[in-house]
Amino acid sequence: MSSRGTVFRETMLGRVHLVGEKTDRPVRLDLVARADRVLLPHRTTQARLTGRIRIAGRADDPGITGELEISPLARRRVRYRIGFDLEGRRLLLDGWKSVSWKRPLTSMTVLPYTLYEDGARAGAGTLRFPLATGLLPFLAGFRFPRAAEPADGPEPAPRWDGTPGRTEVWYTTLTDPATGTGVWLHHELVAPSDGSPAHAHGWAAVFPKDGQVEHARFGPTPWERRPDGFGTDDIRAVPGRLTGRAGPFSWALSEEPQGPPLYTFPRWSWRHPWLPASHMLPAARARYSGTVRHRTGELRLADAPGASARIYGHGNARRWAWLHADLGGGDVLEIVAAVSMRRGLDRLPPLVFLRLYRNGRSWPRRAERSAVGWAGLGRFRADIGLPQWRIEGRAGLRRIRVTVTQPPERTLALGYTDPDGSPAVCRNSERADAEVHLERWRGGWRAEAVWRLSGTAHAEVGER
């Protein structure tokens, strides 16, 4: 059965006080919210926002984007995060309605907010939903569209259609904020090229802040297709839930998506597998709660930041590097740099697919831009090695430099076997370091943002 989503429109009016100004300015915010499931008050629902913001005399941006968290009962809040342009500056509106049963109308219609620019406070204000004129159009505008295939994310069911020579991966990486421990759960389907039966296998690993990296494998076991994701024996990786056992490991985690899907490769490559592989995140980031037991201890996780991702393709690259970096404040950097195994492509330098999700927008605007540039010119460059690797490139008025460090004591080497039987080795660290410099051209290159992650970046380098 096709699932239904929710679409609604909301208009709020108010005022803002910008830093450096003496008086407030009128503000109008017109939003369209789209959620991938039916909005129900007892659960937390994530929605994508688009629309227009007008600040009298200063801004009129009809292309704003952002995210909305609707959680009136579970968290007693409705939170808005919206990115918009103000005279060439990129601002983030961050605010929430604090639901109170003593003041139901006021708490659900008044939105205090703060404006930020590169993490620094740029203003503050309050928006109000106009009940007298806006309530009836608001209620009448609700829609619950049916989607045979979600427009902005993959179906949870496997992509594999029975064709030999394919592999499909569901993996999750996260960091425990209490202990600094990194966690890696890897679930993989392999359909051998010789037509023999497909099998499932994978592993679990923990990367303690103090102590040895631990891991355990499961499988191979016969593949059994499930309609809701990966499953074999008592191991499951389905939307919202991760459970399983492998040797001394056992885990039971809930997953709460945060933000929209993020396509590391071009979106079309997920629906049409013409490239050697495709990679995407069903949600740009997520929060995980539950337990992970391993040989020397137990992790009790509460809202641990991380993400799940999916890969579908013909096998591993000849050489590759990967990074997932939660930059804080809802910002995420995802990188895959790889040299293909295909003849001709294997002679090229690494193709870089870089997606920076920041202030509700993805940069570069198109996923192909970092990999192919313009007719081959302006491709992003990768220097892949260990214990350190680098990425740099420019798109539009921005350029980026990324340096990733994987200390040997925090790195785990594991072997893969491709569908054609050839081996590959990955060296993974869920406690990597990363330094990211983002610059913008304003008559010269000027720093726009700098992020330094110590032990919270998730990274990998692989080779034949």
PDB file of C-alpha atoms in Angstrom, residues 164-456:
ATOM      1  CA  PRO A 164      23.600 -10.973 -10.281  1.00  0.00           C
ATOM      2  CA  GLY A 165      26.671  -8.895  -9.504  1.00  0.00           C
ATOM      3  CA  ARG A 166      25.084  -6.390  -7.128  1.00  0.00           C
ATOM      4  CA  THR A 167      25.607  -5.299  -3.537  1.00  0.00           C
ATOM      5  CA  GLU A 168      23.370  -3.245  -1.267  1.00  0.00           C
ATOM      6  CA  VAL A 169      24.293  -1.760   2.099  1.00  0.00           C
ATOM      7  CA  TRP A 170      22.409  -0.316   5.051  1.00  0.00           C
ATOM      8  CA  TYR A 171      24.776   1.225   7.599  1.00  0.00           C
ATOM      9  CA  THR A 172      24.541   3.452  10.651  1.00  0.00           C
ATOM     10  CA  THR A 173      27.227   5.484  12.409  1.00  0.00           C
ATOM     11  CA  LEU A 174      26.794   7.528  15.579  1.00  0.00           C
ATOM     12  CA  THR A 175      28.627   9.115  18.499  1.00  0.00           C
ATOM     13  CA  ASP A 176      27.597   8.727  22.119  1.00  0.00           C
ATOM     14  CA  PRO A 177      27.640  12.301  23.521  1.00  0.00           C
ATOM     15  CA  ALA A 178      28.118  11.057  27.084  1.00  0.00           C
ATOM     16  CA  THR A 179      31.245   8.920  26.567  1.00  0.00           C
ATOM     17  CA  GLY A 180      32.569   9.961  23.151  1.00  0.00           C
ATOM     18  CA  THR A 181      32.294   6.357  21.915  1.00  0.00           C
ATOM     19  CA  GLY A 182      31.652   5.829  18.215  1.00  0.00           C
ATOM     20  CA  VAL A 183      29.378   3.049  16.933  1.00  0.00           C
ATOM     21  CA  TRP A 184      29.233   1.423  13.476  1.00  0.00           C
ATOM     22  CA  LEU A 185      26.509  -1.005  12.341  1.00  0.00           C
ATOM     23  CA  HIS A 186      26.950  -2.453   8.842  1.00  0.00           C
ATOM     24  CA  HIS A 187      24.337  -4.602   7.044  1.00  0.00           C
ATOM     25  CA  GLU A 188      25.058  -5.868   3.538  1.00  0.00           C
ATOM     26  CA  LEU A 189      23.419  -7.901   0.788  1.00  0.00           C
ATOM     27  CA  VAL A 190      25.742  -9.520  -1.777  1.00  0.00           C
ATOM     28  CA  ALA A 191      24.453 -11.088  -5.010  1.00  0.00           C
ATOM     29  CA  PRO A 192      27.446 -12.937  -6.557  1.00  0.00           C
ATOM     30  CA  SER A 193      28.264 -12.310 -10.200  1.00  0.00           C
ATOM     31  CA  ASP A 194      28.244 -16.046 -10.985  1.00  0.00           C
ATOM     32  CA  GLY A 195      24.525 -16.269 -10.211  1.00  0.00           C
ATOM     33  CA  SER A 196      24.866 -18.229  -6.970  1.00  0.00           C
ATOM     34  CA  PRO A 197      22.344 -17.404  -4.201  1.00  0.00           C
ATOM     35  CA  ALA A 198      22.522 -13.984  -2.587  1.00  0.00           C
ATOM     36  CA  HIS A 199      23.619 -13.786   1.028  1.00  0.00           C
ATOM     37  CA  ALA A 200      23.565 -11.296   3.892  1.00  0.00           C
ATOM     38  CA  HIS A 201      26.355 -10.410   6.270  1.00  0.00           C
ATOM     39  CA  GLY A 202      27.701  -7.494   8.292  1.00  0.00           C
ATOM     40  CA  TRP A 203      29.230  -6.410  11.571  1.00  0.00           C
ATOM     41  CA  ALA A 204      28.998  -4.189  14.621  1.00  0.00           C
ATOM     42  CA  ALA A 205      31.881  -2.144  16.040  1.00  0.00           C
ATOM     43  CA  VAL A 206      32.499   0.273  18.907  1.00  0.00           C
ATOM     44  CA  PHE A 207      35.281   2.848  19.106  1.00  0.00           C
ATOM     45  CA  PRO A 208      35.740   3.809  22.788  1.00  0.00           C
ATOM     46  CA  LYS A 209      37.359   7.094  23.725  1.00  0.00           C
ATOM     47  CA  ASP A 210      39.708   5.147  25.998  1.00  0.00           C
ATOM     48  CA  GLY A 211      40.320   1.537  25.073  1.00  0.00           C
ATOM     49  CA  GLN A 212      40.625  -0.858  22.161  1.00  0.00           C
ATOM     50  CA  VAL A 213      38.312  -0.834  19.169  1.00  0.00           C
ATOM     51  CA  GLU A 214      35.991  -3.871  19.294  1.00  0.00           C
ATOM     52  CA  HIS A 215      33.972  -5.537  16.549  1.00  0.00           C
ATOM     53  CA  ALA A 216      32.097  -8.726  15.675  1.00  0.00           C
ATOM     54  CA  ARG A 217      30.773 -10.071  12.373  1.00  0.00           C
ATOM     55  CA  PHE A 218      27.526 -11.847  11.530  1.00  0.00           C
ATOM     56  CA  GLY A 219      26.690 -14.054   8.549  1.00  0.00           C
ATOM     57  CA  PRO A 220      26.898 -14.981   5.832  1.00  0.00           C
ATOM     58  CA  THR A 221      23.316 -16.214   5.903  1.00  0.00           C
ATOM     59  CA  PRO A 222      20.825 -16.782   3.067  1.00  0.00           C
ATOM     60  CA  TRP A 223      19.159 -13.572   1.909  1.00  0.00           C
ATOM     61  CA  GLU A 224      15.459 -13.213   2.649  1.00  0.00           C
ATOM     62  CA  ARG A 225      13.779 -10.158   1.154  1.00  0.00           C
ATOM     63  CA  ARG A 226      11.799  -7.992   3.585  1.00  0.00           C
ATOM     64  CA  PRO A 227       9.368  -5.212   2.634  1.00  0.00           C
ATOM     65  CA  ASP A 228      10.709  -2.826   5.287  1.00  0.00           C
ATOM     66  CA  GLY A 229      14.509  -3.000   4.924  1.00  0.00           C
ATOM     67  CA  PHE A 230      17.309  -5.381   5.887  1.00  0.00           C
ATOM     68  CA  GLY A 231      16.630  -8.547   7.843  1.00  0.00           C
ATOM     69  CA  THR A 232      18.408 -11.829   8.512  1.00  0.00           C
ATOM     70  CA  ASP A 233      18.009 -14.149  11.498  1.00  0.00           C
ATOM     71  CA  ASP A 234      17.384 -11.787  14.443  1.00  0.00           C
ATOM     72  CA  ILE A 235      19.078  -8.752  12.860  1.00  0.00           C
ATOM     73  CA  ARG A 236      16.968  -5.876  11.547  1.00  0.00           C
ATOM     74  CA  ALA A 237      17.699  -2.478   9.999  1.00  0.00           C
ATOM     75  CA  VAL A 238      14.327  -0.919   9.265  1.00  0.00           C
ATOM     76  CA  PRO A 239      13.073   2.676   9.446  1.00  0.00           C
ATOM     77  CA  GLY A 240      13.066   3.791  13.066  1.00  0.00           C
ATOM     78  CA  ARG A 241      14.573   0.614  14.517  1.00  0.00           C
ATOM     79  CA  LEU A 242      17.928  -1.238  14.599  1.00  0.00           C
ATOM     80  CA  THR A 243      18.262  -4.551  16.448  1.00  0.00           C
ATOM     81  CA  GLY A 244      20.582  -7.528  16.338  1.00  0.00           C
ATOM     82  CA  ARG A 245      23.260  -9.819  17.739  1.00  0.00           C
ATOM     83  CA  ALA A 246      26.781 -10.631  16.562  1.00  0.00           C
ATOM     84  CA  GLY A 247      29.110 -12.602  18.829  1.00  0.00           C
ATOM     85  CA  PRO A 248      29.382 -10.701  22.140  1.00  0.00           C
ATOM     86  CA  PHE A 249      27.521  -7.733  20.631  1.00  0.00           C
ATOM     87  CA  SER A 250      23.826  -6.996  20.885  1.00  0.00           C
ATOM     88  CA  TRP A 251      21.983  -3.790  20.133  1.00  0.00           C
ATOM     89  CA  ALA A 252      18.493  -2.328  20.257  1.00  0.00           C
ATOM     90  CA  LEU A 253      18.228   1.253  19.030  1.00  0.00           C
ATOM     91  CA  SER A 254      15.431   3.596  18.052  1.00  0.00           C
ATOM     92  CA  GLU A 255      16.123   6.063  15.254  1.00  0.00           C
ATOM     93  CA  GLU A 256      14.550   9.503  14.932  1.00  0.00           C
ATOM     94  CA  PRO A 257      15.273  11.198  11.581  1.00  0.00           C
ATOM     95  CA  GLN A 258      16.284  14.864  11.636  1.00  0.00           C
ATOM     96  CA  GLY A 259      16.121  16.832   8.408  1.00  0.00           C
ATOM     97  CA  PRO A 260      15.403  15.876   4.802  1.00  0.00           C
ATOM     98  CA  PRO A 261      17.084  13.148   2.723  1.00  0.00           C
ATOM     99  CA  LEU A 262      20.579  13.945   1.479  1.00  0.00           C
ATOM    100  CA  TYR A 263      21.695  12.530  -1.879  1.00  0.00           C
ATOM    101  CA  THR A 264      25.490  12.315  -1.957  1.00  0.00           C
ATOM    102  CA  PHE A 265      25.377  11.166  -5.590  1.00  0.00           C
ATOM    103  CA  PRO A 266      22.897  12.625  -8.121  1.00  0.00           C
ATOM    104  CA  ARG A 267      19.321  11.885  -7.124  1.00  0.00           C
ATOM    105  CA  TRP A 268      18.622  10.145 -10.435  1.00  0.00           C
ATOM    106  CA  SER A 269      21.409   7.637  -9.771  1.00  0.00           C
ATOM    107  CA  TRP A 270      19.423   6.130  -6.897  1.00  0.00           C
ATOM    108  CA  ARG A 271      16.373   5.484  -9.039  1.00  0.00           C
ATOM    109  CA  HIS A 272      18.329   4.498 -12.154  1.00  0.00           C
ATOM    110  CA  PRO A 273      21.474   2.440 -11.325  1.00  0.00           C
ATOM    111  CA  TRP A 274      23.539   3.505 -14.332  1.00  0.00           C
ATOM    112  CA  LEU A 275      26.578   4.513 -12.267  1.00  0.00           C
ATOM    113  CA  PRO A 276      28.869   1.916 -10.647  1.00  0.00           C
ATOM    114  CA  ALA A 277      27.193   2.794  -7.325  1.00  0.00           C
ATOM    115  CA  SER A 278      24.949   5.319  -5.610  1.00  0.00           C
ATOM    116  CA  HIS A 279      24.947   6.640  -2.043  1.00  0.00           C
ATOM    117  CA  MET A 280      22.326   8.545  -0.071  1.00  0.00           C
ATOM    118  CA  LEU A 281      21.090   9.299   3.456  1.00  0.00           C
ATOM    119  CA  PRO A 282      17.344   8.845   4.103  1.00  0.00           C
ATOM    120  CA  ALA A 283      17.756  11.743   6.570  1.00  0.00           C
ATOM    121  CA  ALA A 284      20.683  14.160   6.656  1.00  0.00           C
ATOM    122  CA  ARG A 285      21.074  13.371  10.339  1.00  0.00           C
ATOM    123  CA  ALA A 286      19.317  11.356  13.038  1.00  0.00           C
ATOM    124  CA  ARG A 287      19.183  10.765  16.788  1.00  0.00           C
ATOM    125  CA  TYR A 288      19.580   7.315  18.368  1.00  0.00           C
ATOM    126  CA  SER A 289      18.482   6.012  21.751  1.00  0.00           C
ATOM    127  CA  GLY A 290      18.812   2.544  23.285  1.00  0.00           C
ATOM    128  CA  THR A 291      21.593   0.154  24.237  1.00  0.00           C
ATOM    129  CA  VAL A 292      24.659  -1.380  22.605  1.00  0.00           C
ATOM    130  CA  ARG A 293      26.305  -4.241  24.516  1.00  0.00           C
ATOM    131  CA  HIS A 294      29.795  -5.378  23.582  1.00  0.00           C
ATOM    132  CA  ARG A 295      32.537  -7.586  25.002  1.00  0.00           C
ATOM    133  CA  THR A 296      33.780  -5.152  27.658  1.00  0.00           C
ATOM    134  CA  GLY A 297      30.738  -3.058  28.485  1.00  0.00           C
ATOM    135  CA  GLU A 298      27.411  -1.507  27.621  1.00  0.00           C
ATOM    136  CA  LEU A 299      26.442   1.828  26.075  1.00  0.00           C
ATOM    137  CA  ARG A 300      23.203   3.485  27.063  1.00  0.00           C
ATOM    138  CA  LEU A 301      22.450   6.017  24.366  1.00  0.00           C
ATOM    139  CA  ALA A 302      20.105   8.991  24.588  1.00  0.00           C
ATOM    140  CA  ASP A 303      19.687  11.232  21.528  1.00  0.00           C
ATOM    141  CA  ALA A 304      23.105  10.256  20.169  1.00  0.00           C
ATOM    142  CA  PRO A 305      23.814  12.134  16.910  1.00  0.00           C
ATOM    143  CA  GLY A 306      24.564  10.158  13.784  1.00  0.00           C
ATOM    144  CA  ALA A 307      23.029   9.030  10.514  1.00  0.00           C
ATOM    145  CA  SER A 308      22.042   5.994   8.496  1.00  0.00           C
ATOM    146  CA  ALA A 309      22.929   5.638   4.835  1.00  0.00           C
ATOM    147  CA  ARG A 310      22.287   3.331   1.915  1.00  0.00           C
ATOM    148  CA  ILE A 311      24.512   2.175  -0.937  1.00  0.00           C
ATOM    149  CA  TYR A 312      23.492   0.266  -4.053  1.00  0.00           C
ATOM    150  CA  GLY A 313      25.892  -0.742  -6.787  1.00  0.00           C
ATOM    151  CA  HIS A 314      28.192  -3.296  -8.398  1.00  0.00           C
ATOM    152  CA  GLY A 315      30.748  -3.486  -5.594  1.00  0.00           C
ATOM    153  CA  ASN A 316      33.482  -1.465  -3.957  1.00  0.00           C
ATOM    154  CA  ALA A 317      35.578   1.125  -5.759  1.00  0.00           C
ATOM    155  CA  ARG A 318      39.256   0.634  -6.562  1.00  0.00           C
ATOM    156  CA  ARG A 319      40.060   3.265  -3.916  1.00  0.00           C
ATOM    157  CA  TRP A 320      37.748   5.421  -1.868  1.00  0.00           C
ATOM    158  CA  ALA A 321      37.352   7.806   1.069  1.00  0.00           C
ATOM    159  CA  TRP A 322      34.189   8.663   3.003  1.00  0.00           C
ATOM    160  CA  LEU A 323      33.256  11.242   5.643  1.00  0.00           C
ATOM    161  CA  HIS A 324      30.136  11.967   7.642  1.00  0.00           C
ATOM    162  CA  ALA A 325      30.517  15.022   9.858  1.00  0.00           C
ATOM    163  CA  ASP A 326      27.764  16.405  12.084  1.00  0.00           C
ATOM    164  CA  LEU A 327      28.844  20.050  12.244  1.00  0.00           C
ATOM    165  CA  GLY A 328      26.286  21.081  14.855  1.00  0.00           C
ATOM    166  CA  GLY A 329      23.288  23.346  14.576  1.00  0.00           C
ATOM    167  CA  GLY A 330      21.670  21.034  12.035  1.00  0.00           C
ATOM    168  CA  ASP A 331      24.587  21.306   9.573  1.00  0.00           C
ATOM    169  CA  VAL A 332      26.061  18.148   8.008  1.00  0.00           C
ATOM    170  CA  LEU A 333      28.944  17.416   5.636  1.00  0.00           C
ATOM    171  CA  GLU A 334      28.925  14.199   3.597  1.00  0.00           C
ATOM    172  CA  ILE A 335      31.774  13.201   1.255  1.00  0.00           C
ATOM    173  CA  VAL A 336      32.459  10.209  -0.963  1.00  0.00           C
ATOM    174  CA  ALA A 337      35.627  10.298  -3.098  1.00  0.00           C
ATOM    175  CA  ALA A 338      36.338   7.251  -5.231  1.00  0.00           C
ATOM    176  CA  VAL A 339      38.214   5.779  -8.179  1.00  0.00           C
ATOM    177  CA  SER A 340      35.938   3.444 -10.127  1.00  0.00           C
ATOM    178  CA  MET A 341      36.742  -0.138 -11.125  1.00  0.00           C
ATOM    179  CA  ARG A 342      35.247   0.426 -14.595  1.00  0.00           C
ATOM    180  CA  ARG A 343      37.642   0.528 -17.518  1.00  0.00           C
ATOM    181  CA  GLY A 344      38.356   4.103 -18.512  1.00  0.00           C
ATOM    182  CA  LEU A 345      37.000   5.559 -15.285  1.00  0.00           C
ATOM    183  CA  ASP A 346      39.779   3.793 -13.378  1.00  0.00           C
ATOM    184  CA  ARG A 347      42.295   6.099 -15.063  1.00  0.00           C
ATOM    185  CA  LEU A 348      40.691   9.256 -13.669  1.00  0.00           C
ATOM    186  CA  PRO A 349      41.675  10.900 -10.390  1.00  0.00           C
ATOM    187  CA  PRO A 350      39.187  10.313  -7.565  1.00  0.00           C
ATOM    188  CA  LEU A 351      35.719  11.666  -8.305  1.00  0.00           C
ATOM    189  CA  VAL A 352      34.529  13.734  -5.352  1.00  0.00           C
ATOM    190  CA  PHE A 353      30.875  13.853  -4.346  1.00  0.00           C
ATOM    191  CA  LEU A 354      30.557  16.477  -1.600  1.00  0.00           C
ATOM    192  CA  ARG A 355      27.311  17.671  -0.038  1.00  0.00           C
ATOM    193  CA  LEU A 356      27.263  20.385   2.630  1.00  0.00           C
ATOM    194  CA  TYR A 357      23.809  20.693   4.197  1.00  0.00           C
ATOM    195  CA  ARG A 358      23.818  24.086   5.878  1.00  0.00           C
ATOM    196  CA  ASN A 359      21.061  26.455   6.977  1.00  0.00           C
ATOM    197  CA  GLY A 360      18.463  24.280   5.287  1.00  0.00           C
ATOM    198  CA  ARG A 361      20.214  24.162   1.884  1.00  0.00           C
ATOM    199  CA  SER A 362      22.598  21.768   0.133  1.00  0.00           C
ATOM    200  CA  TRP A 363      25.809  23.019  -1.477  1.00  0.00           C
ATOM    201  CA  PRO A 364      26.894  22.586  -4.221  1.00  0.00           C
ATOM    202  CA  ARG A 365      23.389  22.937  -5.619  1.00  0.00           C
ATOM    203  CA  ARG A 366      23.813  19.868  -7.845  1.00  0.00           C
ATOM    204  CA  ALA A 367      25.567  16.726  -6.656  1.00  0.00           C
ATOM    205  CA  GLU A 368      27.362  16.331 -10.005  1.00  0.00           C
ATOM    206  CA  ARG A 369      29.111  19.695  -9.650  1.00  0.00           C
ATOM    207  CA  SER A 370      31.873  18.565  -7.268  1.00  0.00           C
ATOM    208  CA  ALA A 371      32.577  15.385  -9.277  1.00  0.00           C
ATOM    209  CA  VAL A 372      32.618  16.628 -12.883  1.00  0.00           C
ATOM    210  CA  GLY A 373      32.771  20.424 -12.664  1.00  0.00           C
ATOM    211  CA  TRP A 374      31.901  22.171 -15.913  1.00  0.00           C
ATOM    212  CA  ALA A 375      32.883  19.940 -18.854  1.00  0.00           C
ATOM    213  CA  GLY A 376      35.622  18.487 -16.670  1.00  0.00           C
ATOM    214  CA  LEU A 377      36.908  21.851 -15.435  1.00  0.00           C
ATOM    215  CA  GLY A 378      36.649  22.806 -11.788  1.00  0.00           C
ATOM    216  CA  ARG A 379      36.336  19.294 -10.366  1.00  0.00           C
ATOM    217  CA  PHE A 380      36.965  19.011  -6.667  1.00  0.00           C
ATOM    218  CA  ARG A 381      40.303  17.388  -5.819  1.00  0.00           C
ATOM    219  CA  ALA A 382      41.022  14.553  -3.397  1.00  0.00           C
ATOM    220  CA  ASP A 383      44.308  13.430  -1.868  1.00  0.00           C
ATOM    221  CA  ILE A 384      43.468  10.035  -0.357  1.00  0.00           C
ATOM    222  CA  GLY A 385      45.805   8.468   2.151  1.00  0.00           C
ATOM    223  CA  LEU A 386      46.275   7.550   5.801  1.00  0.00           C
ATOM    224  CA  PRO A 387      46.405   8.675   8.499  1.00  0.00           C
ATOM    225  CA  GLN A 388      45.278  11.897   6.778  1.00  0.00           C
ATOM    226  CA  TRP A 389      43.364  12.727   3.631  1.00  0.00           C
ATOM    227  CA  ARG A 390      42.148  15.979   2.067  1.00  0.00           C
ATOM    228  CA  ILE A 391      39.435  17.383  -0.173  1.00  0.00           C
ATOM    229  CA  GLU A 392      39.268  20.848  -1.712  1.00  0.00           C
ATOM    230  CA  GLY A 393      37.190  22.555  -4.358  1.00  0.00           C
ATOM    231  CA  ARG A 394      35.174  25.556  -5.449  1.00  0.00           C
ATOM    232  CA  ALA A 395      31.588  25.935  -6.656  1.00  0.00           C
ATOM    233  CA  GLY A 396      30.037  29.313  -7.361  1.00  0.00           C
ATOM    234  CA  LEU A 397      31.143  31.914  -4.835  1.00  0.00           C
ATOM    235  CA  ARG A 398      32.250  29.385  -2.231  1.00  0.00           C
ATOM    236  CA  ARG A 399      35.235  27.131  -1.800  1.00  0.00           C
ATOM    237  CA  ILE A 400      35.951  24.458   0.775  1.00  0.00           C
ATOM    238  CA  ARG A 401      38.962  22.666   2.261  1.00  0.00           C
ATOM    239  CA  VAL A 402      38.524  19.521   4.328  1.00  0.00           C
ATOM    240  CA  THR A 403      41.256  17.676   6.212  1.00  0.00           C
ATOM    241  CA  VAL A 404      40.399  14.329   7.829  1.00  0.00           C
ATOM    242  CA  THR A 405      42.673  12.518  10.279  1.00  0.00           C
ATOM    243  CA  GLN A 406      42.191   8.859  11.221  1.00  0.00           C
ATOM    244  CA  PRO A 407      44.653   7.992  14.006  1.00  0.00           C
ATOM    245  CA  PRO A 408      45.787   4.347  13.709  1.00  0.00           C
ATOM    246  CA  GLU A 409      44.725   3.505  17.276  1.00  0.00           C
ATOM    247  CA  ARG A 410      41.182   4.675  16.470  1.00  0.00           C
ATOM    248  CA  THR A 411      40.948   2.902  13.103  1.00  0.00           C
ATOM    249  CA  LEU A 412      39.589  -0.575  12.343  1.00  0.00           C
ATOM    250  CA  ALA A 413      40.583  -2.541   9.199  1.00  0.00           C
ATOM    251  CA  LEU A 414      37.957  -4.926   7.803  1.00  0.00           C
ATOM    252  CA  GLY A 415      37.824  -6.950   4.599  1.00  0.00           C
ATOM    253  CA  TYR A 416      35.057  -7.041   2.005  1.00  0.00           C
ATOM    254  CA  THR A 417      34.347  -9.516  -0.779  1.00  0.00           C
ATOM    255  CA  ASP A 418      32.723  -8.057  -3.889  1.00  0.00           C
ATOM    256  CA  PRO A 419      30.062  -9.846  -5.952  1.00  0.00           C
ATOM    257  CA  ASP A 420      32.780 -10.908  -8.402  1.00  0.00           C
ATOM    258  CA  GLY A 421      34.779 -12.477  -5.552  1.00  0.00           C
ATOM    259  CA  SER A 422      37.545  -9.850  -5.482  1.00  0.00           C
ATOM    260  CA  PRO A 423      38.698  -8.623  -2.057  1.00  0.00           C
ATOM    261  CA  ALA A 424      38.852  -5.072  -0.709  1.00  0.00           C
ATOM    262  CA  VAL A 425      39.863  -3.603   2.642  1.00  0.00           C
ATOM    263  CA  CYS A 426      38.380  -0.592   4.401  1.00  0.00           C
ATOM    264  CA  ARG A 427      39.960   1.290   7.279  1.00  0.00           C
ATOM    265  CA  ASN A 428      37.221   2.908   9.287  1.00  0.00           C
ATOM    266  CA  SER A 429      37.215   5.264  12.262  1.00  0.00           C
ATOM    267  CA  GLU A 430      34.106   6.406  14.087  1.00  0.00           C
ATOM    268  CA  ARG A 431      36.343   8.689  16.183  1.00  0.00           C
ATOM    269  CA  ALA A 432      38.119  10.591  13.422  1.00  0.00           C
ATOM    270  CA  ASP A 433      39.115  14.253  13.464  1.00  0.00           C
ATOM    271  CA  ALA A 434      38.084  16.717  10.777  1.00  0.00           C
ATOM    272  CA  GLU A 435      38.782  20.354  10.001  1.00  0.00           C
ATOM    273  CA  VAL A 436      36.515  22.147   7.534  1.00  0.00           C
ATOM    274  CA  HIS A 437      37.166  25.629   6.128  1.00  0.00           C
ATOM    275  CA  LEU A 438      34.403  27.278   4.093  1.00  0.00           C
ATOM    276  CA  GLU A 439      35.173  30.550   2.323  1.00  0.00           C
ATOM    277  CA  ARG A 440      33.093  32.975   0.269  1.00  0.00           C
ATOM    278  CA  TRP A 441      34.180  35.377  -2.447  1.00  0.00           C
ATOM    279  CA  ARG A 442      33.456  38.998  -1.497  1.00  0.00           C
ATOM    280  CA  GLY A 443      36.016  40.794  -3.622  1.00  0.00           C
ATOM    281  CA  GLY A 444      38.487  38.318  -2.138  1.00  0.00           C
ATOM    282  CA  TRP A 445      38.254  35.004  -0.338  1.00  0.00           C
ATOM    283  CA  ARG A 446      36.947  35.523   3.191  1.00  0.00           C
ATOM    284  CA  ALA A 447      36.244  32.937   5.873  1.00  0.00           C
ATOM    285  CA  GLU A 448      32.556  32.087   6.079  1.00  0.00           C
ATOM    286  CA  ALA A 449      32.710  29.223   8.581  1.00  0.00           C
ATOM    287  CA  VAL A 450      35.251  26.956  10.243  1.00  0.00           C
ATOM    288  CA  TRP A 451      34.453  23.657  11.959  1.00  0.00           C
ATOM    289  CA  ARG A 452      36.883  21.542  13.968  1.00  0.00           C
ATOM    290  CA  LEU A 453      35.752  18.080  15.040  1.00  0.00           C
ATOM    291  CA  SER A 454      37.823  16.100  17.499  1.00  0.00           C
ATOM    292  CA  GLY A 455      36.886  12.439  17.741  1.00  0.00           C
ATOM    293  CA  THR A 456      33.318  12.951  16.461  1.00  0.00           C
TER     294      THR A 456
END
